[in-house]
mmCIF file of C-alpha atoms and ligand atoms in Angstrom:
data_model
loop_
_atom_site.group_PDB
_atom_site.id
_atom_site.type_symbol
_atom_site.label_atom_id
_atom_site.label_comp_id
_atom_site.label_asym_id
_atom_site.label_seq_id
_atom_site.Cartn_x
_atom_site.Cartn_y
_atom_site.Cartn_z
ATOM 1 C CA UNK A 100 106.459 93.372 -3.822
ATOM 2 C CA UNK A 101 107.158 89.620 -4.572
ATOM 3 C CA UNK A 102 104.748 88.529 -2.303
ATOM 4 C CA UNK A 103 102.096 90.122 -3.657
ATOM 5 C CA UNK A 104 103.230 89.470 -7.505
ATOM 6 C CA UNK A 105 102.922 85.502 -6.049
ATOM 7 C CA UNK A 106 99.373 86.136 -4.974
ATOM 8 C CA UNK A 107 98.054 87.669 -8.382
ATOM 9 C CA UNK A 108 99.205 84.132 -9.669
ATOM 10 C CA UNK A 109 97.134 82.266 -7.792
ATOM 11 C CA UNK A 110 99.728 80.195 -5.889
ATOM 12 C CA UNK A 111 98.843 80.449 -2.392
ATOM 13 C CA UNK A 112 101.278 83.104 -0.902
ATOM 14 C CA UNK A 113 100.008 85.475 1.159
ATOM 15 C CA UNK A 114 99.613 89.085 0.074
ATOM 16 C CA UNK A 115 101.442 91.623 2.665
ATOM 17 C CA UNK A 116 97.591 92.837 3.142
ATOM 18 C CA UNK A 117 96.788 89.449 4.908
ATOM 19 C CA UNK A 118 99.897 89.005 6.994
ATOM 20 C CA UNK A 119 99.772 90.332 10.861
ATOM 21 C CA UNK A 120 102.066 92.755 11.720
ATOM 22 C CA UNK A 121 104.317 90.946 12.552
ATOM 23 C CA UNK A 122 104.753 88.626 9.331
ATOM 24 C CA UNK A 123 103.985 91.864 7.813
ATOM 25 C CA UNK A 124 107.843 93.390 8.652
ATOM 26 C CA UNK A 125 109.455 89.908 8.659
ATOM 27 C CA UNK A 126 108.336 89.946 4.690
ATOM 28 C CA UNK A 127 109.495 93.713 4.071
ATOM 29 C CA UNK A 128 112.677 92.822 5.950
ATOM 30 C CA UNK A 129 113.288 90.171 3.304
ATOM 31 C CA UNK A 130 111.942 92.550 0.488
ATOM 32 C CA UNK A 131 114.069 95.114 1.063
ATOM 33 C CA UNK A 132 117.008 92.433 1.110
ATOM 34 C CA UNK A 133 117.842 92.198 4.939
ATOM 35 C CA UNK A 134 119.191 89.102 6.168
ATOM 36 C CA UNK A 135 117.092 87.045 8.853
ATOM 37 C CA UNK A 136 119.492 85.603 11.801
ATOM 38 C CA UNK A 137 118.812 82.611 13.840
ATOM 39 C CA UNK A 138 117.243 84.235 17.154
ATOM 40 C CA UNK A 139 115.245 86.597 15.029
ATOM 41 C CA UNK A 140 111.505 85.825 15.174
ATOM 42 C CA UNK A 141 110.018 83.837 11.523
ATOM 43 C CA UNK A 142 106.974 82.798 10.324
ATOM 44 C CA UNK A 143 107.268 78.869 11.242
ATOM 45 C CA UNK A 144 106.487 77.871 7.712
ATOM 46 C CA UNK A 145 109.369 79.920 6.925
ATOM 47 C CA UNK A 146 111.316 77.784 9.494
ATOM 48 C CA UNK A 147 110.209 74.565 8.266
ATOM 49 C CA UNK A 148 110.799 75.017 4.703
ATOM 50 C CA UNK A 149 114.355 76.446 5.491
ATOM 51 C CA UNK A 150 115.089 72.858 7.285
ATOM 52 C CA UNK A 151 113.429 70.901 4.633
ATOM 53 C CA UNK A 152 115.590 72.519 2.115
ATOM 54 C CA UNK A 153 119.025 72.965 3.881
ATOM 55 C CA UNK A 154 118.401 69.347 5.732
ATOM 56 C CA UNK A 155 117.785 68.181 1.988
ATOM 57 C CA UNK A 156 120.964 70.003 0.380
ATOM 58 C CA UNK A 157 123.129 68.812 3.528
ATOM 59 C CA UNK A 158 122.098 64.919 2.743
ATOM 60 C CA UNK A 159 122.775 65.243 -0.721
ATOM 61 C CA UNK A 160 126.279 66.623 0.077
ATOM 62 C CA UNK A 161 127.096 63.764 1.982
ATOM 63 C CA UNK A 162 125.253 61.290 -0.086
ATOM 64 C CA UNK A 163 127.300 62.876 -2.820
ATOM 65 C CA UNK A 164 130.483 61.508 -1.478
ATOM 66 C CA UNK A 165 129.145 57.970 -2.522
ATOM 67 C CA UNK A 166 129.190 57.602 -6.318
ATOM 68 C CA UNK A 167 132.910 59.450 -6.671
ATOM 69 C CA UNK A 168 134.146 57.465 -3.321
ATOM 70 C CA UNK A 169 133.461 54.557 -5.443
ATOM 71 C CA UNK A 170 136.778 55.534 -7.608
ATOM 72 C CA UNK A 171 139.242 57.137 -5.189
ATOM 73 C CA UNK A 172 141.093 53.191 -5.067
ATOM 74 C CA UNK A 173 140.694 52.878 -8.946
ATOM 75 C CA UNK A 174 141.836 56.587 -10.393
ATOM 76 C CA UNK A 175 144.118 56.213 -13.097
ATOM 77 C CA UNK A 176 147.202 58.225 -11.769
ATOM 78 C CA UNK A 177 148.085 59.426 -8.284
ATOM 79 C CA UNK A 178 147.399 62.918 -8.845
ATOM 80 C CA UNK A 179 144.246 62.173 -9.902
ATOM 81 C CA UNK A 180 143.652 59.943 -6.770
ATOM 82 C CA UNK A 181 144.819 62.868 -4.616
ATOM 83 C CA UNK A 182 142.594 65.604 -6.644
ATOM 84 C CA UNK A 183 139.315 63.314 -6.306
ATOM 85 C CA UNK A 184 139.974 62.581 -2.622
ATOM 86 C CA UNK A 185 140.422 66.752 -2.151
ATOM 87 C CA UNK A 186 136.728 66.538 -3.952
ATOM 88 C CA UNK A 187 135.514 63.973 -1.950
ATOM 89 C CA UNK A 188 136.504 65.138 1.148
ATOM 90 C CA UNK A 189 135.010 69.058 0.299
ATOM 91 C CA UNK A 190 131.989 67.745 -0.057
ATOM 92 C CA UNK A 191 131.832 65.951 3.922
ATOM 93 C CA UNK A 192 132.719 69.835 4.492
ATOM 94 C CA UNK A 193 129.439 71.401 2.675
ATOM 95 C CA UNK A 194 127.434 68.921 4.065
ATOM 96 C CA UNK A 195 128.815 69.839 7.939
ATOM 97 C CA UNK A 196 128.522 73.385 6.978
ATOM 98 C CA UNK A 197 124.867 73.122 6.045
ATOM 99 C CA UNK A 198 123.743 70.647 8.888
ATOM 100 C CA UNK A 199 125.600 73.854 11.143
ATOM 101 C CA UNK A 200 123.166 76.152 9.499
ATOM 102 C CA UNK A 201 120.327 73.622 10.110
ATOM 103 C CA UNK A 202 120.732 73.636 13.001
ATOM 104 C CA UNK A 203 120.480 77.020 13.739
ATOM 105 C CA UNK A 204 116.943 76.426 13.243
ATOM 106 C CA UNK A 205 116.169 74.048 16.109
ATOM 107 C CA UNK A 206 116.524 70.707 14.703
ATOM 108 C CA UNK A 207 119.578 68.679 15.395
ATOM 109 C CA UNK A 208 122.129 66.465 13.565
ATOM 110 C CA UNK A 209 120.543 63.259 14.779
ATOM 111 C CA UNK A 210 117.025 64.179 14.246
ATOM 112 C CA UNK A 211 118.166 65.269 10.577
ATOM 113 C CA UNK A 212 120.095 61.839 10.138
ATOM 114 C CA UNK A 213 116.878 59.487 11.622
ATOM 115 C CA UNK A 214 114.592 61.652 8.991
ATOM 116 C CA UNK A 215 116.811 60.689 6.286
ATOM 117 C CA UNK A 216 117.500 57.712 6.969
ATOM 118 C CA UNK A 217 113.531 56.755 7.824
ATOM 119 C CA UNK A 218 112.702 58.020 3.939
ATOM 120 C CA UNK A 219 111.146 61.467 5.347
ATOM 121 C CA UNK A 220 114.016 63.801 4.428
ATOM 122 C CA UNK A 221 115.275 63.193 1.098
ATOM 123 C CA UNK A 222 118.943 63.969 -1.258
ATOM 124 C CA UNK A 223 118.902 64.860 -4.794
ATOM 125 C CA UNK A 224 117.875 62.687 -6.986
ATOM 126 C CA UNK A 225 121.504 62.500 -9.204
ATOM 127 C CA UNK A 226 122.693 60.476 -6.592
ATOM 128 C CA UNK A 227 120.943 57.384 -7.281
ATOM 129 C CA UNK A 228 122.692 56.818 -10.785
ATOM 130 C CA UNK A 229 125.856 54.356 -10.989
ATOM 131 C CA UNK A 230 129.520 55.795 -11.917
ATOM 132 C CA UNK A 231 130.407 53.088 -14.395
ATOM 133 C CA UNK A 232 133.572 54.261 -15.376
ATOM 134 C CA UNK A 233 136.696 56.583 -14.921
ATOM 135 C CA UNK A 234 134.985 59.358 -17.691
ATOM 136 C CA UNK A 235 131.657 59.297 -15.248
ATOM 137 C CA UNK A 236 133.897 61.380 -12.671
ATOM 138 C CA UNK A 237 134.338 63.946 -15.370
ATOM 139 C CA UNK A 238 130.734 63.696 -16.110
ATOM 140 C CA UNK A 239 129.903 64.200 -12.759
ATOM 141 C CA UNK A 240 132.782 67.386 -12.140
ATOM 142 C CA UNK A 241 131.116 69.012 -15.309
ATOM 143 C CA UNK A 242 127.572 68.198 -15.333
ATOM 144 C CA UNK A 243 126.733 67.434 -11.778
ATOM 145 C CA UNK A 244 128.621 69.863 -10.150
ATOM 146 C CA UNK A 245 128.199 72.476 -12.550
ATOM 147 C CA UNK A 246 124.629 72.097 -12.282
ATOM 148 C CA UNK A 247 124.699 72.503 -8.363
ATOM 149 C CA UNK A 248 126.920 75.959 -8.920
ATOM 150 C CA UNK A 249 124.284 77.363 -11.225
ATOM 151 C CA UNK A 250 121.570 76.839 -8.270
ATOM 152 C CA UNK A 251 124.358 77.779 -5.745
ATOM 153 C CA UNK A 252 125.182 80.983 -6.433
ATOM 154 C CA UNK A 253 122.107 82.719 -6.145
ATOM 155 C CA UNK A 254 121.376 80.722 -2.894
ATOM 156 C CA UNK A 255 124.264 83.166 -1.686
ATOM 157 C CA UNK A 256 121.867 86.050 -1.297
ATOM 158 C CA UNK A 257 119.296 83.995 0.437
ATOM 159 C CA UNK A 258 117.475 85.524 2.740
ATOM 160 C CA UNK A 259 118.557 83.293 6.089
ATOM 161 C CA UNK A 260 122.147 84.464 6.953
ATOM 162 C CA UNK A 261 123.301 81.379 8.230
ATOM 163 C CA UNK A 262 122.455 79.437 4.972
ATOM 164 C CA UNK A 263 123.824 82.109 2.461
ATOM 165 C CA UNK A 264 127.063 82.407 4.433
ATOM 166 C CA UNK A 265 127.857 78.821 4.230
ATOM 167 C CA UNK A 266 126.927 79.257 0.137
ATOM 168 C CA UNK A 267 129.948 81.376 -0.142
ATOM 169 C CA UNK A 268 132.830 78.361 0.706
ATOM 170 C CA UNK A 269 130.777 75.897 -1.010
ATOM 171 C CA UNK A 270 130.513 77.571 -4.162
ATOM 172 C CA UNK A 271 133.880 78.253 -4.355
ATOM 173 C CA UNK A 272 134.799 74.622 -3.483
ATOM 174 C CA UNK A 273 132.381 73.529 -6.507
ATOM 175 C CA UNK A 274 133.554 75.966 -8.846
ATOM 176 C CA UNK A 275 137.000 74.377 -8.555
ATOM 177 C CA UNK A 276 135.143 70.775 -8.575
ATOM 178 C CA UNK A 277 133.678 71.852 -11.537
ATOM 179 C CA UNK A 278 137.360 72.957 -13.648
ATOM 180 C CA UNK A 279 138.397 69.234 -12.303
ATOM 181 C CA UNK A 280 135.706 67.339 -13.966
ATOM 182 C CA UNK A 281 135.475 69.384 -17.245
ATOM 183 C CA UNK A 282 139.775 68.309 -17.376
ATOM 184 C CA UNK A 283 139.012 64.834 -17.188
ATOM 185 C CA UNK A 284 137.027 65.115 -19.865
ATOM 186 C CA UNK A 285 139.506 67.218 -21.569
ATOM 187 C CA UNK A 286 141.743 64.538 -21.247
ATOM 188 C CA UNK A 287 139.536 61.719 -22.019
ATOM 189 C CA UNK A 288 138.249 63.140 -25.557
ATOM 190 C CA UNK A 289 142.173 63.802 -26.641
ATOM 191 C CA UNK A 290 143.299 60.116 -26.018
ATOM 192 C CA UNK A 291 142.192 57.112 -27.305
ATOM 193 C CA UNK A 292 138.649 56.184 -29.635
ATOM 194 C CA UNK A 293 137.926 54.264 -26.852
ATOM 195 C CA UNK A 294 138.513 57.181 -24.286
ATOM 196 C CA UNK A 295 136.589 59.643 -26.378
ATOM 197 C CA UNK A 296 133.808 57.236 -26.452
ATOM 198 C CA UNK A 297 133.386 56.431 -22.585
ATOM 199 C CA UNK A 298 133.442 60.185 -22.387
ATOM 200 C CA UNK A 299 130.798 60.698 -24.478
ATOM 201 C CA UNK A 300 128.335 57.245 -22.961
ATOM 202 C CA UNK A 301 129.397 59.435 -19.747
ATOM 203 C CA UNK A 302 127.959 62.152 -21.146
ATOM 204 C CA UNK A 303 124.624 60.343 -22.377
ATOM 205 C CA UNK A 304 123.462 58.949 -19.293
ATOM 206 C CA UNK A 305 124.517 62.216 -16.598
ATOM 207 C CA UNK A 306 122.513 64.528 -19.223
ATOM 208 C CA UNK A 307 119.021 63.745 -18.204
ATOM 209 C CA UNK A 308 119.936 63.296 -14.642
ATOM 210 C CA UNK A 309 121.384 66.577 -14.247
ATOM 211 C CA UNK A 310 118.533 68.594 -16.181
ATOM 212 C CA UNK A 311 116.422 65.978 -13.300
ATOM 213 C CA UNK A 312 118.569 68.185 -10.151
ATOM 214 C CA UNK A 313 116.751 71.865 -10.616
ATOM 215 C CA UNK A 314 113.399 69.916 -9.392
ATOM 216 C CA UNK A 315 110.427 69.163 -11.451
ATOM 217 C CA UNK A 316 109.389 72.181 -14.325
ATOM 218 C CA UNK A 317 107.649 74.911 -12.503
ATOM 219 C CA UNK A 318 104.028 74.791 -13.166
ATOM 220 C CA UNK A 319 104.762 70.865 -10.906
ATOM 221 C CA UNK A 320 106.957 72.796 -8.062
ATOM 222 C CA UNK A 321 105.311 72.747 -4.819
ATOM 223 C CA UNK A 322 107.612 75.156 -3.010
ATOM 224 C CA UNK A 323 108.823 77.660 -5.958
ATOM 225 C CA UNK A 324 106.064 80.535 -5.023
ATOM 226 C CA UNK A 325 106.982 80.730 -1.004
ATOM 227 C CA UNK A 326 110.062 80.005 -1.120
ATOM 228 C CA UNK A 327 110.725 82.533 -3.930
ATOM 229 C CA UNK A 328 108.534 85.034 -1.628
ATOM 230 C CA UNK A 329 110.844 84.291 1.116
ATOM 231 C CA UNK A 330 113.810 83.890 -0.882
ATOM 232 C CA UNK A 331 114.930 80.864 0.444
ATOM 233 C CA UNK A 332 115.507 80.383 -3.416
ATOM 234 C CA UNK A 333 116.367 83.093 -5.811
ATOM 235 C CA UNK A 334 115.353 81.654 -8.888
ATOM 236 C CA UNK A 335 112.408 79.221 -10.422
ATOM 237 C CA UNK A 336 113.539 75.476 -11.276
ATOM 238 C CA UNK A 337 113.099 76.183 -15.203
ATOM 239 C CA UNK A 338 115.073 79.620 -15.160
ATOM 240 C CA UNK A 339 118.001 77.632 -13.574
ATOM 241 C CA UNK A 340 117.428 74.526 -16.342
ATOM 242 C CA UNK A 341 117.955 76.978 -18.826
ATOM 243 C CA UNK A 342 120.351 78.838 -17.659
ATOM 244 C CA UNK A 343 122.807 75.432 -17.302
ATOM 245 C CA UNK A 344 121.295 74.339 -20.395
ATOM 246 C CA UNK A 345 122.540 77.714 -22.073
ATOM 247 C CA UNK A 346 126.191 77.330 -20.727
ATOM 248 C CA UNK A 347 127.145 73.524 -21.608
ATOM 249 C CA UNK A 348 126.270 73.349 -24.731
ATOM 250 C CA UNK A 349 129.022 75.346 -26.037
ATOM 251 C CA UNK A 350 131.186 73.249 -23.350
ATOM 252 C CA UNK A 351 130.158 70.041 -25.158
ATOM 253 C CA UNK A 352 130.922 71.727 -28.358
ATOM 254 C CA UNK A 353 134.234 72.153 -27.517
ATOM 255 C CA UNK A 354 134.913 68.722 -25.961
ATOM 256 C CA UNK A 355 133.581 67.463 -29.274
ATOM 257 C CA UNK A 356 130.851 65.560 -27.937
ATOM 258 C CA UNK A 357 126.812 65.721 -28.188
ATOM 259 C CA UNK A 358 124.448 65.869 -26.255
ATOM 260 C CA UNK A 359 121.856 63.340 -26.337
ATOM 261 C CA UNK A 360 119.020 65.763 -27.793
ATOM 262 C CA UNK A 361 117.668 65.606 -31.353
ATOM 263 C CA UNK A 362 115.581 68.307 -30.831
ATOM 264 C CA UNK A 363 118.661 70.956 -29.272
ATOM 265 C CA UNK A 364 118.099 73.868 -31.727
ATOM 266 C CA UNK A 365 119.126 77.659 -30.703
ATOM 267 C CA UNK A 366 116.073 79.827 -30.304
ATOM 268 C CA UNK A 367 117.179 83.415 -31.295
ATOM 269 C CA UNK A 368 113.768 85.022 -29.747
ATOM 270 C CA UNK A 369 114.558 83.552 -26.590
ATOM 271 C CA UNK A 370 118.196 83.861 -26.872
ATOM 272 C CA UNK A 371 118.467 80.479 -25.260
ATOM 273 C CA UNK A 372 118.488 76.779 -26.402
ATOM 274 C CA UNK A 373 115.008 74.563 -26.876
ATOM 275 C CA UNK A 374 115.581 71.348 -25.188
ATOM 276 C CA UNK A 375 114.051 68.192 -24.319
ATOM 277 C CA UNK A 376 112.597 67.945 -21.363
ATOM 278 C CA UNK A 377 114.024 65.109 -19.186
ATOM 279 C CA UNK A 378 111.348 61.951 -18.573
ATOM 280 C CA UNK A 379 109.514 63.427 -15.449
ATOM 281 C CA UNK A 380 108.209 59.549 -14.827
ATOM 282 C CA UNK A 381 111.937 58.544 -14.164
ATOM 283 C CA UNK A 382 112.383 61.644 -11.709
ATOM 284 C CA UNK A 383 109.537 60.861 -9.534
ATOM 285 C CA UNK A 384 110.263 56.959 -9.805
ATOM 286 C CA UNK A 385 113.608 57.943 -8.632
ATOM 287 C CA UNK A 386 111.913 60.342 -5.660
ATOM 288 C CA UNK A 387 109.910 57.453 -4.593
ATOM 289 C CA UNK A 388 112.930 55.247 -3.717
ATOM 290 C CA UNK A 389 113.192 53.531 -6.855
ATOM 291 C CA UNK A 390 116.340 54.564 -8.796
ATOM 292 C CA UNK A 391 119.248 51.891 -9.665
ATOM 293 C CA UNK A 392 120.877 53.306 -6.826
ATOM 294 C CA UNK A 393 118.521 54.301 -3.825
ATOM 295 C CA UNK A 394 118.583 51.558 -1.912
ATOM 296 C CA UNK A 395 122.800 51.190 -2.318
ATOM 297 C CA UNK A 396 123.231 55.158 -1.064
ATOM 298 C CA UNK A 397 120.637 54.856 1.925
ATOM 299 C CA UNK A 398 122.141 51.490 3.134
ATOM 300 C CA UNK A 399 125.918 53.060 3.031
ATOM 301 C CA UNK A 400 124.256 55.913 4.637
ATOM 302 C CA UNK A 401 122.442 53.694 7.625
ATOM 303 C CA UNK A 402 125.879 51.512 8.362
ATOM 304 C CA UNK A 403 127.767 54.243 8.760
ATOM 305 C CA UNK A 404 125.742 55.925 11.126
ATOM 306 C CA UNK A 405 125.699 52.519 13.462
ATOM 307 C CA UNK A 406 129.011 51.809 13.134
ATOM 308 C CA UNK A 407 129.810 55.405 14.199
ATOM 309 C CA UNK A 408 127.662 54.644 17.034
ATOM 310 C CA UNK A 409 130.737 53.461 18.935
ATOM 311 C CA UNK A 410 132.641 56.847 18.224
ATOM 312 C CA UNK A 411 129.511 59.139 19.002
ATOM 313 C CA UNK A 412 129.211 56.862 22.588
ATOM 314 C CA UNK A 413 132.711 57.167 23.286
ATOM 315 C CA UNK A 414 132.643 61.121 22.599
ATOM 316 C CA UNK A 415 129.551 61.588 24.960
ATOM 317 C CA UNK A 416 131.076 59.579 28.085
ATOM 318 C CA UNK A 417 134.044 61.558 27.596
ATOM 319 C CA UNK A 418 132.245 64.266 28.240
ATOM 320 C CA UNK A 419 130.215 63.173 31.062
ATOM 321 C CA UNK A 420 133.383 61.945 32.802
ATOM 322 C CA UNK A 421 135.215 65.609 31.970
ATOM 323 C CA UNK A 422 132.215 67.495 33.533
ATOM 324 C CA UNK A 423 131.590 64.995 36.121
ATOM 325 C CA UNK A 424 135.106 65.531 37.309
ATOM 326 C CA UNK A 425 135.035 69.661 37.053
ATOM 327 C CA UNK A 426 132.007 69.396 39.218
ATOM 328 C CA UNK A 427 133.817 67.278 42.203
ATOM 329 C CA UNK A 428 136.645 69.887 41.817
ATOM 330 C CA UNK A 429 134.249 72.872 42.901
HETATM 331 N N1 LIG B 225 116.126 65.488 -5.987
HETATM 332 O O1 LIG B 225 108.696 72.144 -4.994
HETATM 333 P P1 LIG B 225 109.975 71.689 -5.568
HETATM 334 C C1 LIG B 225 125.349 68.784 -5.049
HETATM 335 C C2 LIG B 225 111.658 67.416 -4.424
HETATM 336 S S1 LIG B 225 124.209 68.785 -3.861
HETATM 337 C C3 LIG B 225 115.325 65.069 -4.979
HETATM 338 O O2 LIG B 225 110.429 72.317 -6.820
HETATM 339 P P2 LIG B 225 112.099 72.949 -4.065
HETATM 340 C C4 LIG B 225 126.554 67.985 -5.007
HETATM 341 C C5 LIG B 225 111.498 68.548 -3.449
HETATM 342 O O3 LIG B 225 112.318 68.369 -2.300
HETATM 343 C C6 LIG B 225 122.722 69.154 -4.772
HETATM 344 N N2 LIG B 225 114.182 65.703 -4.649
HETATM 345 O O4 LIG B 225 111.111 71.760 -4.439
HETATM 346 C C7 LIG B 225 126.925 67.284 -3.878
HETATM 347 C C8 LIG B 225 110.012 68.483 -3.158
HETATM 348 O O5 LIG B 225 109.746 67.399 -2.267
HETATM 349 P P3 LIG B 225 109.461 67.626 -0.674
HETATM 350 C C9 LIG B 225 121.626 69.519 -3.895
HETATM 351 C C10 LIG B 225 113.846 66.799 -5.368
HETATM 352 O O6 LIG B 225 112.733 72.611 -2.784
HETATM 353 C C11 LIG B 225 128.044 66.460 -3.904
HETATM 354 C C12 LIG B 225 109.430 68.073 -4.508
HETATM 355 O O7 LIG B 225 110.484 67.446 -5.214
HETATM 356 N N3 LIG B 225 121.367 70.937 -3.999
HETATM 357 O O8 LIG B 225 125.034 69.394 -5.994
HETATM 358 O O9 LIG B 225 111.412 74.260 -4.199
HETATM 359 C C13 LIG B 225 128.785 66.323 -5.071
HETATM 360 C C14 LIG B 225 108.883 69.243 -5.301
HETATM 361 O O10 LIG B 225 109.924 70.096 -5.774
HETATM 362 C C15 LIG B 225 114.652 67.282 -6.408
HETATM 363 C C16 LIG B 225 120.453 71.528 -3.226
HETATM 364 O O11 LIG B 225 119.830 70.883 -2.415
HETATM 365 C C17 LIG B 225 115.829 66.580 -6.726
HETATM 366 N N4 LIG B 225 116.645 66.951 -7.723
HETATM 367 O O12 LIG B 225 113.191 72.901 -5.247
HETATM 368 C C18 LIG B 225 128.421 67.036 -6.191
HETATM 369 C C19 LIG B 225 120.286 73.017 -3.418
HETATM 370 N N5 LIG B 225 114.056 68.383 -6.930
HETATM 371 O O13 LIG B 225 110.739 68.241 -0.098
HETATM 372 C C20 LIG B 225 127.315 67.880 -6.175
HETATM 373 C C21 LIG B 225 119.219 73.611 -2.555
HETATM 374 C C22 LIG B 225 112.934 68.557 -6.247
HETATM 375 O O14 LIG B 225 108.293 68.549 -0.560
HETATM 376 N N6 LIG B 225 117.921 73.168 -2.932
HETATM 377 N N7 LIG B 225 112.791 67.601 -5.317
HETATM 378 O O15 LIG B 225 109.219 66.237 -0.147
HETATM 379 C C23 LIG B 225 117.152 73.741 -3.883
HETATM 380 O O16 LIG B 225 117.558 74.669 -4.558
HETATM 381 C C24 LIG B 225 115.741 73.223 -4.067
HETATM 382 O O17 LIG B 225 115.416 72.477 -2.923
HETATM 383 C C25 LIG B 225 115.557 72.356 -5.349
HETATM 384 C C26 LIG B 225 114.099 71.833 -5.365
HETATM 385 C C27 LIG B 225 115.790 73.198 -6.585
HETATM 386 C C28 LIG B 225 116.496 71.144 -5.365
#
């Protein structure tokens, strides 16, 4: 049993011996791979977590929209306006999809949006670097984007139903987000010197930044042990590093660019790639509020919300008025 394998390591999980009875099924429900649906009893650390992580992953979806938003007026052709505003627009679709599952869970949209936007709910960290130019959106398709697939798919076998259902659309969405980025770069390293080389500056400052998204290396991961015990994720932060690491290299290969990493050398034994390790300062700097871009996203974030308020007001005296009226006609 996972649960117990967690406890020989030390990390605080509870073995099934020390769970009640009724944690006791709840974790061989999820051990045997049974799905756990939103009026069935949980642990409410399980709970919790869930909406820490979900809440997290919806914000970051719609935080996401910022940094390629920033280009939809200045794309180079009008199919590749239309394509990025497709992109652009899946991603307000994830983000609804997850704050649906969230909610399953007994928070609501509005509690979700004042935690975010009070600095106790946070997005992933990518989001706080700058798109500087037109080859950053195909940094961003590749990297970022192929980066949130690899931790994506397993999260389609999590164990909350809600949450792995609403994996399945997304990932195909960012599978085909992925095949759009990787083309602009396609394009960008067959034209001009100049192209090749804003491709490949693209390249050098999304690297670190996407290693940054799987979370801090595992021995510094707070969650990793439950959540892997619950399986609220599938796979440790490092597996999933390597993993990405593993599968772009031979993508950058073939673009003709390189990655910023002296020390990139195959490792036969491990049948995987040694890498650098990205500057853990930066990542928590950037956790702390203090990326080039925090305070940009979160302010975007924060207007939009109060000049919705209008909308939401209007939406909700509607109603009142509709029911008010259906009430006199009894
Ligand atoms: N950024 O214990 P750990 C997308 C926090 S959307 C910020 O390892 P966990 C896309 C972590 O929350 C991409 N914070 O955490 C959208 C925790 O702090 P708290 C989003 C991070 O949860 C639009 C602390 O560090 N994907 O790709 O076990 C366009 C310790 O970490 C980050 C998801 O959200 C980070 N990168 O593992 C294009 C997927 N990493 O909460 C693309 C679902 C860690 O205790 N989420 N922290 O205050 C997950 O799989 C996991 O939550 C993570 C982190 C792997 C991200």
């Amino acid at each position: 049993m996972y649960a117990q394998m967690i406890k020989s390591t030390g990390q605080g999980v509870k073995s099934l011996d020390e769970m009640d009875p009724q944690e006791r099924a709840f974790q061989e429900r999820i051990d045997a791979g049974g799905k756990i649906e939103p009026k069935d009893w949980m642990p409410e650390g399980y709970r919790k977590n869930l909406i820490r992580q979900i809440g997290q992953h919806a914000h970051s979806e719609i935080v996401g929209q910022l940094p390629e938003g920033n280009w939809i007026t200045r794309a180079p052709t009008l199919e590749r306006k239309a394509i990025l505003l497709a992109k652009v627009q899946d991603e307000a679709g994830h983000g609804l999809y997850l704050y649906c599952a969230a909610e399953t869970l007994g928070i609501t949209r509005d509690e979700m949006f004042e935690a975010l936007h009070e600095g106790r709910m946070k997005y992933s960290s990518i989001f706080n670097y700058p798109t500087l130019t037109w080859a950053d959106m195909g940094a961003v398709g590749w990297l970022v984007d192929g980066a949130a697939i690899m931790n994506q798919v397993p999260l389609q076998r999590t164990s909350y139903g809600p949450y792995a259902r609403a994996m399945v659309r997304i990932c195909k969405e960012e599978s085909f987000h992925q095949r759009q980025g990787f083309d602009i770069m396609m394009k960008m390293v067959k034209g001009t010197e100049a192209q090749k080389k804003m491709a490949q500056d693209a390249l050098n400052r999304f690297w670190y930044p996407s290693l940054m998204m799987f979370g801090p290396s595992d021995a510094d991961s707070v969650h990793s042990a439950q959540s892997m015990a619950w399986k609220i994720k599938m796979n440790t932060n490092d597996e999933l590093r390597q993993k990405f690491v593993d599968q772009t290299v031979p993508q950058a290969e073939y673009l003709g660019l390189t990655i910023p990493d002296d020390t990139l050398a195959w490792n036969e034994e491990k049948g995987g790639y040694d890498f650098a390790e990205p500057d853990w300062s930066e990542f928590f700097d950037v956790l702390k509020g203090n990326g080039p871009c925090n305070h940009d996203r979160l302010n975007a974030r924060k207007e939009a919300w109060e000049d919705g308020a209008w909308v939401r007001e209007g939406m909700l005296a509607h109603a009142a008025k509709k029911r008010a009226a259906k009430l006199a006609a009894e």
